Coordinates of C-alpha atoms in Angstrom, one line a residue:
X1 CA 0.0 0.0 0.0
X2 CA 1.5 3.3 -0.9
X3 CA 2.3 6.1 2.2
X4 CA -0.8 8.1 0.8
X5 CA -3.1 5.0 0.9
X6 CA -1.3 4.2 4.7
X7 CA -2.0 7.7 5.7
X8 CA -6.0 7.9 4.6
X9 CA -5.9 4.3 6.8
X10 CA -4.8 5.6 9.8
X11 CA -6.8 9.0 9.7
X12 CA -9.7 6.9 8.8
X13 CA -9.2 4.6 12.4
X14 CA -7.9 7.7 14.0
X15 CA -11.3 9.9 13.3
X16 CA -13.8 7.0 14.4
X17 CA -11.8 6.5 17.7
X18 CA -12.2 9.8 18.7
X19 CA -15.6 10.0 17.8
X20 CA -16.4 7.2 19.5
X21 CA -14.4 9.3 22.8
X22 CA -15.7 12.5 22.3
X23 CA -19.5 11.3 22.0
X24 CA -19.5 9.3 25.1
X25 CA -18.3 12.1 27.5
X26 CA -21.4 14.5 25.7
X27 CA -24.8 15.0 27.7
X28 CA -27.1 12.7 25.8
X29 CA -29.2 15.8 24.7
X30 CA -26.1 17.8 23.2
X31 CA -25.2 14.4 21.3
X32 CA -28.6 14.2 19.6
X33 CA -28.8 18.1 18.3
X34 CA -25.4 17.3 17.1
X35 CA -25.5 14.4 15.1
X36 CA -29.5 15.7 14.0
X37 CA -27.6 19.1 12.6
X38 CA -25.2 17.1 10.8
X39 CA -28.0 14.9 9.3
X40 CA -29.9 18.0 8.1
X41 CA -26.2 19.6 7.4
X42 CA -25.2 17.0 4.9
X43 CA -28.8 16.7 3.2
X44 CA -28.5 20.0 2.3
X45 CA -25.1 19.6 0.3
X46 CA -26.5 16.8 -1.1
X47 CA -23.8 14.4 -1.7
X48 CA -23.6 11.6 -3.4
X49 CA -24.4 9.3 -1.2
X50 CA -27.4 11.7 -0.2
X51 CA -28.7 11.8 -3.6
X52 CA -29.1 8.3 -4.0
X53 CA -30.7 8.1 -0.5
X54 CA -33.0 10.7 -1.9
X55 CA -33.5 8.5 -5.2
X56 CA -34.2 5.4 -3.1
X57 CA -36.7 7.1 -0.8
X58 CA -38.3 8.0 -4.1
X59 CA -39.1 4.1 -5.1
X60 CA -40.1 3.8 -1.3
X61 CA -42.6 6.1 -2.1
X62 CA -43.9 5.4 -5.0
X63 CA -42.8 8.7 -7.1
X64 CA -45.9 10.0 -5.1
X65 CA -43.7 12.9 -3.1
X66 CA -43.2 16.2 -4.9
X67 CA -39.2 17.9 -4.7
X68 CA -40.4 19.3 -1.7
X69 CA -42.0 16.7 0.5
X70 CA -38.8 14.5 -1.0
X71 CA -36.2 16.9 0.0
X72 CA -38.1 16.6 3.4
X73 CA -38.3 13.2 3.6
X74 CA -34.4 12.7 2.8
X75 CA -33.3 15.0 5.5
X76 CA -35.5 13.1 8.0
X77 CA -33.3 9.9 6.5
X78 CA -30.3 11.6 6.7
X79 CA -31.1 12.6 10.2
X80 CA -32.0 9.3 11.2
X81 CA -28.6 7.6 10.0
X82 CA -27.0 10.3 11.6
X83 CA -28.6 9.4 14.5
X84 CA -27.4 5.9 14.3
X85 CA -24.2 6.6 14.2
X86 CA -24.6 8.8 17.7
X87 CA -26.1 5.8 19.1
X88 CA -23.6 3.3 18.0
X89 CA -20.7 6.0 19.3
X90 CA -22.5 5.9 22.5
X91 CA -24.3 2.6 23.0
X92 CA -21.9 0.6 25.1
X93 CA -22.8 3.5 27.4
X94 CA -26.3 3.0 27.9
X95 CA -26.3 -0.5 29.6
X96 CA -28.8 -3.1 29.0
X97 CA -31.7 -1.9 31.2
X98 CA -32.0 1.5 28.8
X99 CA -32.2 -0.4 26.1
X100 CA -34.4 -3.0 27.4
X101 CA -36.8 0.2 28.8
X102 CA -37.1 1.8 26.0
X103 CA -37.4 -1.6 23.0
X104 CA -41.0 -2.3 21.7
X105 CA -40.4 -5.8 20.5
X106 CA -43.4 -6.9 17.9
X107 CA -44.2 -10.2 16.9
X108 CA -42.0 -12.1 20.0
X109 CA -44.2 -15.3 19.3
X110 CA -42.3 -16.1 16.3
X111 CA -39.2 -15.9 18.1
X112 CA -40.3 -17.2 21.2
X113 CA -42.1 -20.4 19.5
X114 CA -38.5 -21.4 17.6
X115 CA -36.3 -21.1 20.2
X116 CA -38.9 -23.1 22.4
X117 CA -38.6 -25.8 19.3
X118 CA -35.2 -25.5 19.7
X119 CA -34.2 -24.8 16.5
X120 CA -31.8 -22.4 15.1
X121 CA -33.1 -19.3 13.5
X122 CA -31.9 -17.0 10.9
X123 CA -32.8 -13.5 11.2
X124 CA -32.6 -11.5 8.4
X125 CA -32.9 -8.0 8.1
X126 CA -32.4 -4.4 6.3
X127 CA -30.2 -1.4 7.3
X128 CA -32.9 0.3 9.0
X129 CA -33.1 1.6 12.7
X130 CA -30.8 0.4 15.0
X131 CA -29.9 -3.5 14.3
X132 CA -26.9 -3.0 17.1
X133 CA -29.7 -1.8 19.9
X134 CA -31.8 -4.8 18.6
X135 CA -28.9 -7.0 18.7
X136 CA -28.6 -5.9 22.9
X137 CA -32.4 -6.8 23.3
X138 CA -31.5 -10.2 21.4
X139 CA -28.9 -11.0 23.6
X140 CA -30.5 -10.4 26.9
X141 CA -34.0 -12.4 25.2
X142 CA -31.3 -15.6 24.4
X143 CA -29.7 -15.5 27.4
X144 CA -26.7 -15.6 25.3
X145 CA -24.6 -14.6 22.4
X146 CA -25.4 -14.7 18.6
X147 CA -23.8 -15.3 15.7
X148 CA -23.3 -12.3 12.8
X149 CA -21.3 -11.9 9.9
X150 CA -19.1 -8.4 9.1
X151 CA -17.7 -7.3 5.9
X152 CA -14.3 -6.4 6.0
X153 CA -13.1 -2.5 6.3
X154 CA -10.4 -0.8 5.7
X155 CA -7.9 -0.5 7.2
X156 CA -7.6 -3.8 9.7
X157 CA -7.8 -1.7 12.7
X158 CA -10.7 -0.2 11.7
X159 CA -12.4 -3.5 10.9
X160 CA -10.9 -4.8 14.2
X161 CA -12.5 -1.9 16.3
X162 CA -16.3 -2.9 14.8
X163 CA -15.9 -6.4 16.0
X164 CA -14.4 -5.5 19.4
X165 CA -17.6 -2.9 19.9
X166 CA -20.0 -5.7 18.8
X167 CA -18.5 -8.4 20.5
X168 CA -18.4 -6.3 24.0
X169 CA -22.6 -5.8 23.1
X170 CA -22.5 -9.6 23.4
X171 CA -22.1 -10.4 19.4
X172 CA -20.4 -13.2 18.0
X173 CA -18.9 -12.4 14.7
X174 CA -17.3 -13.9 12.1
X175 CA -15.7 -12.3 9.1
X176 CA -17.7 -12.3 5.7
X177 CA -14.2 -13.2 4.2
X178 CA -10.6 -13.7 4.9
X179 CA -11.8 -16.1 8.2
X180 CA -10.1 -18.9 9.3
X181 CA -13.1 -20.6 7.8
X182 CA -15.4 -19.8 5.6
X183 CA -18.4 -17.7 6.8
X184 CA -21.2 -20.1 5.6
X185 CA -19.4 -23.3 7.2
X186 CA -19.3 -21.3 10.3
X187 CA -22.9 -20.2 10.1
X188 CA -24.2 -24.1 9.2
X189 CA -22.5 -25.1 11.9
X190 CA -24.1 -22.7 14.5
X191 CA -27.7 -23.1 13.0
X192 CA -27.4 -27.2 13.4
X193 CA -27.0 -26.5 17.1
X194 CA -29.9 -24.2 17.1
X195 CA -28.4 -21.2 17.4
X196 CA -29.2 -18.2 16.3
X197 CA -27.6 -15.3 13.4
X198 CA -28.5 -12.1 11.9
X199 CA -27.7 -11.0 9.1
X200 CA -28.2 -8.0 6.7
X201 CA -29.5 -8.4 3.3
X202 CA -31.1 -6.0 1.6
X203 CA -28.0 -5.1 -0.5
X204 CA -26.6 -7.1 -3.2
X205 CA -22.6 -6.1 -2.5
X206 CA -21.9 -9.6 -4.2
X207 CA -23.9 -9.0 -7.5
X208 CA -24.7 -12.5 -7.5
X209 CA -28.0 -13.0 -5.3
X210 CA -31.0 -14.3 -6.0
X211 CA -34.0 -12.0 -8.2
X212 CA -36.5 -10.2 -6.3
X213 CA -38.9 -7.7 -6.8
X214 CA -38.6 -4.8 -4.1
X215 CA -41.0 -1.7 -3.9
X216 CA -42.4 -3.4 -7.3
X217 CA -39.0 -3.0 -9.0
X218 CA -36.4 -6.1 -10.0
X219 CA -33.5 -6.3 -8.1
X220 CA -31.5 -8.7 -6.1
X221 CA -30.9 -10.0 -2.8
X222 CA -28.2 -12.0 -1.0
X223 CA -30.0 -15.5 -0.9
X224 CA -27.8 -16.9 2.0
X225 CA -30.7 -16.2 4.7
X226 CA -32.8 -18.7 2.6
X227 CA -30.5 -21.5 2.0
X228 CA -28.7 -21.6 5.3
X229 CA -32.4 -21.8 6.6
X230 CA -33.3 -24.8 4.3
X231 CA -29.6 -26.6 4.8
X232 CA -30.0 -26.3 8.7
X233 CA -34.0 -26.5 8.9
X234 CA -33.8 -23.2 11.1
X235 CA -36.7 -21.0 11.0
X236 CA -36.4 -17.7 8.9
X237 CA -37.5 -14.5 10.1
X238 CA -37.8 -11.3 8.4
X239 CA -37.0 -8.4 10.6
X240 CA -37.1 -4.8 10.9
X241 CA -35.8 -2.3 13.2
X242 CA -36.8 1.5 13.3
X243 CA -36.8 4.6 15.6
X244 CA -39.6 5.3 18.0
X245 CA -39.5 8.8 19.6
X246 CA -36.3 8.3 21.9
X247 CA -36.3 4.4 21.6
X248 CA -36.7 1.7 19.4
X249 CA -39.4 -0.5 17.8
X250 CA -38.2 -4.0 16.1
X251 CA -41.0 -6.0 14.4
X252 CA -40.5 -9.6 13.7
X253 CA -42.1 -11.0 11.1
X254 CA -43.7 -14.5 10.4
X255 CA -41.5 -17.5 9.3
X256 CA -41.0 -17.7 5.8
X257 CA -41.2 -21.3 4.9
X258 CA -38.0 -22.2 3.1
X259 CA -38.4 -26.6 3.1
X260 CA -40.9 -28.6 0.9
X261 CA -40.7 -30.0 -2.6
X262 CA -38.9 -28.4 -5.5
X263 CA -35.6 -27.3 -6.2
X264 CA -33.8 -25.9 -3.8
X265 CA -32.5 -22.6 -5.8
X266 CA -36.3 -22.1 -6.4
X267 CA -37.2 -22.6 -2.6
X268 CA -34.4 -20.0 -2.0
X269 CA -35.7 -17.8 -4.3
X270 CA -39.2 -17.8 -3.5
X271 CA -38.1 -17.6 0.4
X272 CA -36.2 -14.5 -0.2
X273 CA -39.3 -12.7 -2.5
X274 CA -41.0 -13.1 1.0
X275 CA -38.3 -11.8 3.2
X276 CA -38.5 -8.6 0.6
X277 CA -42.0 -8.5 0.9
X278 CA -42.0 -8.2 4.7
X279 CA -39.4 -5.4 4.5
X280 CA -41.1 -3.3 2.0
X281 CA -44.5 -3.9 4.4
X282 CA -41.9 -2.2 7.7
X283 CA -39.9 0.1 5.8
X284 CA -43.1 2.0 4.2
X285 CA -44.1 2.7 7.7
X286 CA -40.9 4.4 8.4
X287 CA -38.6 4.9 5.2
X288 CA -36.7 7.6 6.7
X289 CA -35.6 5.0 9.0
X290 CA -34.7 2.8 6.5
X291 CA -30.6 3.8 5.7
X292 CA -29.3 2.6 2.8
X293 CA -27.5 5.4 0.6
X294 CA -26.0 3.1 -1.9
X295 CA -27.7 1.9 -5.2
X296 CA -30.3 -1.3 -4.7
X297 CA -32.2 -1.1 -8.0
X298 CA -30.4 -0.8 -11.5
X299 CA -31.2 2.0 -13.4
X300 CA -32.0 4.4 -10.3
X301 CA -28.9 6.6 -9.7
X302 CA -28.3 9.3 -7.9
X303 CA -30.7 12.0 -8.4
X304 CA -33.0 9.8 -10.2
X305 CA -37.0 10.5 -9.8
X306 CA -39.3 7.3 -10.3
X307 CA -42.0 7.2 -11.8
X308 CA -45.5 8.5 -9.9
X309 CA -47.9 5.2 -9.2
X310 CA -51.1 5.4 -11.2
X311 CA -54.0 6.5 -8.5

């Protein structure tokens, strides 16, 4: 790696561990109007990453939302992803019993019937919310650790920071690549014993998941939540987290049955059209919740405008 390259590295590791510092020692209210100002802050230059946040919402909405309303609605996201960075700076810091207090949990039957069946259970779930506040509740609910998978940052340090931060939040994880083993041995493993993993999977990074159709549009989605589900028989469970005034709301959805007759590619497939169903259902309660500023769909690009529904 060249000196330049070495340099942006360390400045990168360098800047989150001194946000992560500086946040902590904040009064919670000063933390929130900060990190809500920078939302609004960078909607308003309307970066990249911003415009295709604002293109996405767009889908999410059916091309319903004039520039106004939209430009509205985007700073709201922005806000919101803003705010889960403040939380994730700062959650360690909470302890349990805040989190606990202030989690609405919907749909705990489905969770509570598998793990009384004893089987493992594969939660899948979009970047929306906050999945590491979730991923407290879950812990404290399992009486134990979990199992997730993280993609790899640069540099090392940086990547080796996220898993220290999860892991003291009670996390297992496992790299997505460059493991000792490979991720999905690791994963089959833990399922056959009936535990339980999260993972997020409403971006394609790969390119090479399984075809969807998401907010009525063709797209693609990792199909690992699926197959790991039918290889292991654990259950599969669509989930979605979101904001709710100063707390948090997750909403579990109904098992998506991924066994049966038929190929399995075309189980898979059809299990993950339903995991994508039940997102789209959460997310349009919520989509400035929903924080994905990358592109999911082809053809809708930064700065893109769908086409309006029919009435």
């Amino acid at each position: 790696m060249s000196r330049a390259g070495q340099l942006r590295d360390r400045l990168a590791d360098g800047g989150y561990a001194a946000g992560w510092r500086a946040v902590r020692v904040l009064p919670e209210p000063a933390a929130r109007a900060l990190f809500a100002a920078g939302g609004a802050l960078a909607a308003r230059r309307g970066g990249r990453g911003v415009q295709q946040l604002r293109a996405n919402l767009d889908v999410v909405t059916g091309g319903r939302l004039d520039d106004a309303a939209l430009a509205d609605l985007t700073r709201r996201g922005m806000q919101s992803y803003a705010r889960y960075w403040q939380e994730a700076f700062r959650l360690p810091t909470l302890g349990t019993a805040r989190i606990l207090a202030g989690s609405d949990l919907r749909g705990r039957e489905h969770l509570e019937r598998a793990v009384a069946e004893g089987r493992g259970v594969v939660l899948a779930l979009p970047h929306s919310g906050n999945w590491d506040a979730a991923g407290v509740w879950l812990v404290d609910f399992l009486g134990g650790e979990f199992l997730t998978v993280a993609e790899r940052l640069r540099p090392e340090s940086l990547y080796r920071r996220f898993v220290a931060y999860r892991e003291h939040l009670g996390m297992r994880v496992v790299p997505l690549t460059g493991g000792e083993r490979p991720s999905a041995t690791v994963l089959r493993e833990w399922l056959a014993t009936g535990g339980t993993t999260c993972l997020l999977v409403d971006r394609d990074l790969s390119g090479s998941g399984v075809p969807v159709t998401f907010f009525g549009r063709a797209t693609t989605m990792p199909g690992g939540p699926a197959l790991l589900a039918a290889q292991t028989g654990a259950v599969l469970l669509p989930a979605v987290c979101r904001f709710d005034g100063a707390g948090w709301r997750f909403t579990v959805h109904p098992p998506v049955p991924v066994d049966g007759p038929g190929r399995l590619r075309d189980r898979v497939t059809a299990g993950m059209q339903q995991v994508a169903d039940a997102f789209a259902t959460s997310i349009a309660e919520a989509p400035e919740d929903w924080h994905v500023l990358g592109r999911i769909w082809p053809g809708v690009g930064p700065g893109d405008r769908a086409p309006a529904e029919a009435p």
